[in-house]
PDB file of C-alpha atoms in Angstrom:
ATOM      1  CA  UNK A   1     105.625 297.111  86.781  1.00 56.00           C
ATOM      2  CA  UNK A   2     105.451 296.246  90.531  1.00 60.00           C
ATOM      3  CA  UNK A   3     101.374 296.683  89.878  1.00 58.00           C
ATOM      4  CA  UNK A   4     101.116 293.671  87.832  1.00 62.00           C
ATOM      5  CA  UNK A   5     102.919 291.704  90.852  1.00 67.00           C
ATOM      6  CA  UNK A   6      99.691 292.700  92.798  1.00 80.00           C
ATOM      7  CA  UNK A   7     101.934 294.905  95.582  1.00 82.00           C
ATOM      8  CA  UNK A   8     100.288 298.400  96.824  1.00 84.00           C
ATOM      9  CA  UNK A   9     103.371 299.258  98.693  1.00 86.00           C
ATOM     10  CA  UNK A  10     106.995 298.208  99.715  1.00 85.00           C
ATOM     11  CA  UNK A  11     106.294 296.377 102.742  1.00 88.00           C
ATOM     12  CA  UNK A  12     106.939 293.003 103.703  1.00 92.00           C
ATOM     13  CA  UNK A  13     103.417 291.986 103.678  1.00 92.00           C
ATOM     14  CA  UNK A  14     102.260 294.518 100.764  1.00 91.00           C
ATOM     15  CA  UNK A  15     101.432 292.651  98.039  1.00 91.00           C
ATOM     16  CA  UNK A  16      99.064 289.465  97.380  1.00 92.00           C
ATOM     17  CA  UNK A  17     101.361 286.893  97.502  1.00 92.00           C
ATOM     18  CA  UNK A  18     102.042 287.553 100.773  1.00 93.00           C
ATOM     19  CA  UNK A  19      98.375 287.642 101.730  1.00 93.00           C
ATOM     20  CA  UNK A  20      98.086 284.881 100.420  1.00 94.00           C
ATOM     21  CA  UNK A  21     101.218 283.191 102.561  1.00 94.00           C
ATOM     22  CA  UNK A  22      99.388 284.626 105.642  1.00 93.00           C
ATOM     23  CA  UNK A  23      96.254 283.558 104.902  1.00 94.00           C
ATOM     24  CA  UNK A  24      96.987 279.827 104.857  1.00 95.00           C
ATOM     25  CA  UNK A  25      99.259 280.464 107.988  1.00 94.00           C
ATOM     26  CA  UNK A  26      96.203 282.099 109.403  1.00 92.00           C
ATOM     27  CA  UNK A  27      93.704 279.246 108.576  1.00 94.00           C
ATOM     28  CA  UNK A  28      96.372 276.759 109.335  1.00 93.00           C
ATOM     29  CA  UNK A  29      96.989 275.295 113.824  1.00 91.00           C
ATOM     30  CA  UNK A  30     100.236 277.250 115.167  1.00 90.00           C
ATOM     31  CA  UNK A  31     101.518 273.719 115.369  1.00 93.00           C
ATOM     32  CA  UNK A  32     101.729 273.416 111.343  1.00 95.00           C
ATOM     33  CA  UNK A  33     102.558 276.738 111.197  1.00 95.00           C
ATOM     34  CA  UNK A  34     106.330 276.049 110.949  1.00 96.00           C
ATOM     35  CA  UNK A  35     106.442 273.489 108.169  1.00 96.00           C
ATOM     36  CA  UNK A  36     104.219 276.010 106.095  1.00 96.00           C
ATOM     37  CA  UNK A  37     106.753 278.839 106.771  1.00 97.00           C
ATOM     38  CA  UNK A  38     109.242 276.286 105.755  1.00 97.00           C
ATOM     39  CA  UNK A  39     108.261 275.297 102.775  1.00 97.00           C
ATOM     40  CA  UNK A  40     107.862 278.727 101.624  1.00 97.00           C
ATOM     41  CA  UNK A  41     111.451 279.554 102.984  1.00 98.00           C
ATOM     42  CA  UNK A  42     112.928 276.413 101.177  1.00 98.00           C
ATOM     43  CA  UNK A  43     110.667 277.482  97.367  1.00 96.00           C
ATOM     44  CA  UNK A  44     113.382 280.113  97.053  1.00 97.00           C
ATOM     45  CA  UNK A  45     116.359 278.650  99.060  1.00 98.00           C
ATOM     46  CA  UNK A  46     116.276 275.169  97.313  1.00 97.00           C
ATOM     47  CA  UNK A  47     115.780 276.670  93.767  1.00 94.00           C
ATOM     48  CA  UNK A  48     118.055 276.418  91.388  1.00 89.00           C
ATOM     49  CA  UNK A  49     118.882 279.678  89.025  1.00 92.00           C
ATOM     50  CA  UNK A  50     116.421 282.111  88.380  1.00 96.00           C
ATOM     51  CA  UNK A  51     113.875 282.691  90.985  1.00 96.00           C
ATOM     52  CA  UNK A  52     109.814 284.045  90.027  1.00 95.00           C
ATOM     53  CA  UNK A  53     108.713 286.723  91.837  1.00 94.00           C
ATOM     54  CA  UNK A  54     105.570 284.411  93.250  1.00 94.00           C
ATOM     55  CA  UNK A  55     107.636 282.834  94.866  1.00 96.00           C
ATOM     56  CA  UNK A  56     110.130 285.274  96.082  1.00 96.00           C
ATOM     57  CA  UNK A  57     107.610 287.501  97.680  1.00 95.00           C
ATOM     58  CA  UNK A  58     105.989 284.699  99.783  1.00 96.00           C
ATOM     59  CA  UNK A  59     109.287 283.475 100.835  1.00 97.00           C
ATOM     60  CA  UNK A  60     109.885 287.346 101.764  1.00 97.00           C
ATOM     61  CA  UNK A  61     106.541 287.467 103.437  1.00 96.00           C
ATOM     62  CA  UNK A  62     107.142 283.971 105.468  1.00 97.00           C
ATOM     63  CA  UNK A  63     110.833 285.260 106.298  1.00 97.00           C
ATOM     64  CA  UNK A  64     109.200 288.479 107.904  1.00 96.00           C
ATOM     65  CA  UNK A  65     106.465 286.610 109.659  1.00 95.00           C
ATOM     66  CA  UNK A  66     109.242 284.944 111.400  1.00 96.00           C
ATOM     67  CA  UNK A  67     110.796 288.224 112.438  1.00 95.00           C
ATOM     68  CA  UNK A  68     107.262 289.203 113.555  1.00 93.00           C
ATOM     69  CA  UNK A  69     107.343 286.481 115.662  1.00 92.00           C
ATOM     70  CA  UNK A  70     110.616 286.811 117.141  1.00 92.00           C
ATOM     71  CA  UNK A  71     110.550 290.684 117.589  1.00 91.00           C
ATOM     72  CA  UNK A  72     106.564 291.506 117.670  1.00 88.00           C
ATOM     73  CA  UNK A  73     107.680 295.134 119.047  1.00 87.00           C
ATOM     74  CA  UNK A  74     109.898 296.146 116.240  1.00 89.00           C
ATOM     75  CA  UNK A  75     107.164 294.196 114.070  1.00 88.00           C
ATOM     76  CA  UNK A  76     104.493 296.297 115.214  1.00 86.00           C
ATOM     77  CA  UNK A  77     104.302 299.408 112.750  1.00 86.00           C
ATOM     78  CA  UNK A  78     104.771 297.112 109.555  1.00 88.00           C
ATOM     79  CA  UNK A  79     102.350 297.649 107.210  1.00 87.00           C
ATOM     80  CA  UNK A  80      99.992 295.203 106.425  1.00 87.00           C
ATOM     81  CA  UNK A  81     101.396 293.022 109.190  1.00 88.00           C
ATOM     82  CA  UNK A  82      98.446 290.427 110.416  1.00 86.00           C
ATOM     83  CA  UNK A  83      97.459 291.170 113.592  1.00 83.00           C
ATOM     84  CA  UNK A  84      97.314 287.833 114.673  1.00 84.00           C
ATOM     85  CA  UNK A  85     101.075 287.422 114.449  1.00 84.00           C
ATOM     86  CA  UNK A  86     101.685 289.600 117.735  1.00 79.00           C
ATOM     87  CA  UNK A  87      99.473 286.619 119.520  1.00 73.00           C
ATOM     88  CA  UNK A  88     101.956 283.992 120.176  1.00 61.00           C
ATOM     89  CA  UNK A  89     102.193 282.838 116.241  1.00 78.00           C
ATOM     90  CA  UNK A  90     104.039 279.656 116.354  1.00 90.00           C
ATOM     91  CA  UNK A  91     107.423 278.283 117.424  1.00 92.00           C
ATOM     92  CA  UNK A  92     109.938 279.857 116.234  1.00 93.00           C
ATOM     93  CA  UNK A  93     113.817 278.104 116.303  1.00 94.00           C
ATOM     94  CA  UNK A  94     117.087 278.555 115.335  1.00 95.00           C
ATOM     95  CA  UNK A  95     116.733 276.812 111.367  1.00 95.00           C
ATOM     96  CA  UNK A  96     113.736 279.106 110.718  1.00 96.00           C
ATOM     97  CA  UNK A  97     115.358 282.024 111.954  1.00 97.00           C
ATOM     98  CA  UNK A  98     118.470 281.164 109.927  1.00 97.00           C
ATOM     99  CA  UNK A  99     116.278 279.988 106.814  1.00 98.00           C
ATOM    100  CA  UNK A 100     114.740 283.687 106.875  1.00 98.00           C
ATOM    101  CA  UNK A 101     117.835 285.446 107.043  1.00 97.00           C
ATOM    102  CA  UNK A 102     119.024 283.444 103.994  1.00 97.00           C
ATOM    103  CA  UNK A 103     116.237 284.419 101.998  1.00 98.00           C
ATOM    104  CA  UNK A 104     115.942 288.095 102.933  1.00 97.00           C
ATOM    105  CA  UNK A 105     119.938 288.324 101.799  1.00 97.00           C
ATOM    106  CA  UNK A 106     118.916 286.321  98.754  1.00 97.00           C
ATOM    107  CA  UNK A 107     115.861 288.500  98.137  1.00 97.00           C
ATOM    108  CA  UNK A 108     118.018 291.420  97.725  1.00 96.00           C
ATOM    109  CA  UNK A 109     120.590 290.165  95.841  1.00 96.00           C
ATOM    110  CA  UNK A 110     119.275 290.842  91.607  1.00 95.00           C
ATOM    111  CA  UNK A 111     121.144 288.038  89.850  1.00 95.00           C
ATOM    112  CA  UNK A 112     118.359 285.201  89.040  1.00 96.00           C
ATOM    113  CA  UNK A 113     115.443 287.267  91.138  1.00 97.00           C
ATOM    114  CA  UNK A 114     112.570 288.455  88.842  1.00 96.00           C
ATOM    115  CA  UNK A 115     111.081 289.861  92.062  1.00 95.00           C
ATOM    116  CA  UNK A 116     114.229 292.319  92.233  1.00 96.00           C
ATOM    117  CA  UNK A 117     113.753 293.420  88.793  1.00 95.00           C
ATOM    118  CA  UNK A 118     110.435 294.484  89.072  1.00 93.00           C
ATOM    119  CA  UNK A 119     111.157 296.304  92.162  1.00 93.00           C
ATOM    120  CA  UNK A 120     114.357 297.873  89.840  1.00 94.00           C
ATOM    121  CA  UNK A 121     112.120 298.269  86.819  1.00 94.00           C
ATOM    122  CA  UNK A 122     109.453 300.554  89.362  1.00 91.00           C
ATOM    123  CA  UNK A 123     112.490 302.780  90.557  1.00 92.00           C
ATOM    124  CA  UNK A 124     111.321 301.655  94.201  1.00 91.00           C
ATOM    125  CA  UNK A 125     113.779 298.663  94.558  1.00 93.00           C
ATOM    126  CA  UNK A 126     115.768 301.159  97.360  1.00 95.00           C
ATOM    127  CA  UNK A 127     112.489 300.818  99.617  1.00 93.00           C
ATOM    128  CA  UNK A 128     112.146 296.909  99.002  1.00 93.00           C
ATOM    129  CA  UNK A 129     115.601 296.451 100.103  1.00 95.00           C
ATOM    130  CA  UNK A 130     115.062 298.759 103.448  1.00 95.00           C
ATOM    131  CA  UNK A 131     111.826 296.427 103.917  1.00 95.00           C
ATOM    132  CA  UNK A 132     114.255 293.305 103.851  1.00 96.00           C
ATOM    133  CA  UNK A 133     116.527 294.775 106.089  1.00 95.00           C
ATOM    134  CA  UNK A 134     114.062 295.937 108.549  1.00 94.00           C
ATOM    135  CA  UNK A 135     113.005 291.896 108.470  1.00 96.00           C
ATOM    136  CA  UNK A 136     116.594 290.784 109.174  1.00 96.00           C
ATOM    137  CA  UNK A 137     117.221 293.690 112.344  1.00 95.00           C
ATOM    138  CA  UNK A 138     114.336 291.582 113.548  1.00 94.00           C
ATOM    139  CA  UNK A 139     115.717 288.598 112.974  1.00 95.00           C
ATOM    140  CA  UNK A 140     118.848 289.381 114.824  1.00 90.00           C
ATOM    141  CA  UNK A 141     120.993 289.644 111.803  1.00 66.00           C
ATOM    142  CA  UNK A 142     124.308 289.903 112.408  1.00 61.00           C
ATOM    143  CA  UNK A 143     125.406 289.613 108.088  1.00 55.00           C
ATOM    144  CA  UNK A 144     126.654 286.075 109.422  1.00 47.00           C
TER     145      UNK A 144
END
């Protein structure tokens, strides 16, 4: 079930893999900020077959911390969201932006995502996929 994945709720930032994402952004300067969202970004969009939910919810987390950062108004009610993301975060720029939207498509897409099947397997995937594409309307997403 989504409980064993450690996740209270369908949010972006709802569950502990995303705390921990956040927390290491958090301890981390807003200068190394990016490479730490990237690497998180690039766990999921470099992989090769089957994706682990670990790994799928930080990328999801990291992709909506960008959004956060891009749109802090719209990112404002998000549960969970770290409050220290509305305080300029870190740079944000175009490969990020378009690294997040990859991974929020991917994210919602089942084939090879364990993090989509547990989200299926709850009944709840519905709300995870509304929490994705809250993420990309703050990315800009124009399904490009």
């Amino acid at each position: 079930s989504v409980a064993t994945m450690g996740a209270w709720g369908s949010g972006l930032f709802d569950n502990d893999n995303a705390l921990d994402v956040m927390g290491d952004l958090e301890d981390s300067t807003p200068q190394g900020r990016p490479d730490l969202v990237v690497a998180a970004l690039d766990e999921v969009l470099l992989a090769d077959g089957y994706i682990e939910a670990p790994e799928m919810s930080a990328a999801v987390a990291a992709a909506a911390a960008v959004g956060a950062v891009v749109n802090p108004g719209a990112a404002v009610e998000e549960s969970s969201r770290p409050h220290w993301l509305a305080a300029d975060a870190f740079e944000v720029d175009e490969e990020l932006i378009e690294k997040s939207r990859r991974v929020l498509r991917r994210a919602i897409r089942a084939q090879d995502n364990e993090w989509y099947e547990l989200w299926a397997e709850s009944g709840t995937a519905d709300e995870m996929v509304a929490s994705c594409q809250r993420a990309l309307a703050w990315l800009g997403d124009r399904d490009d």
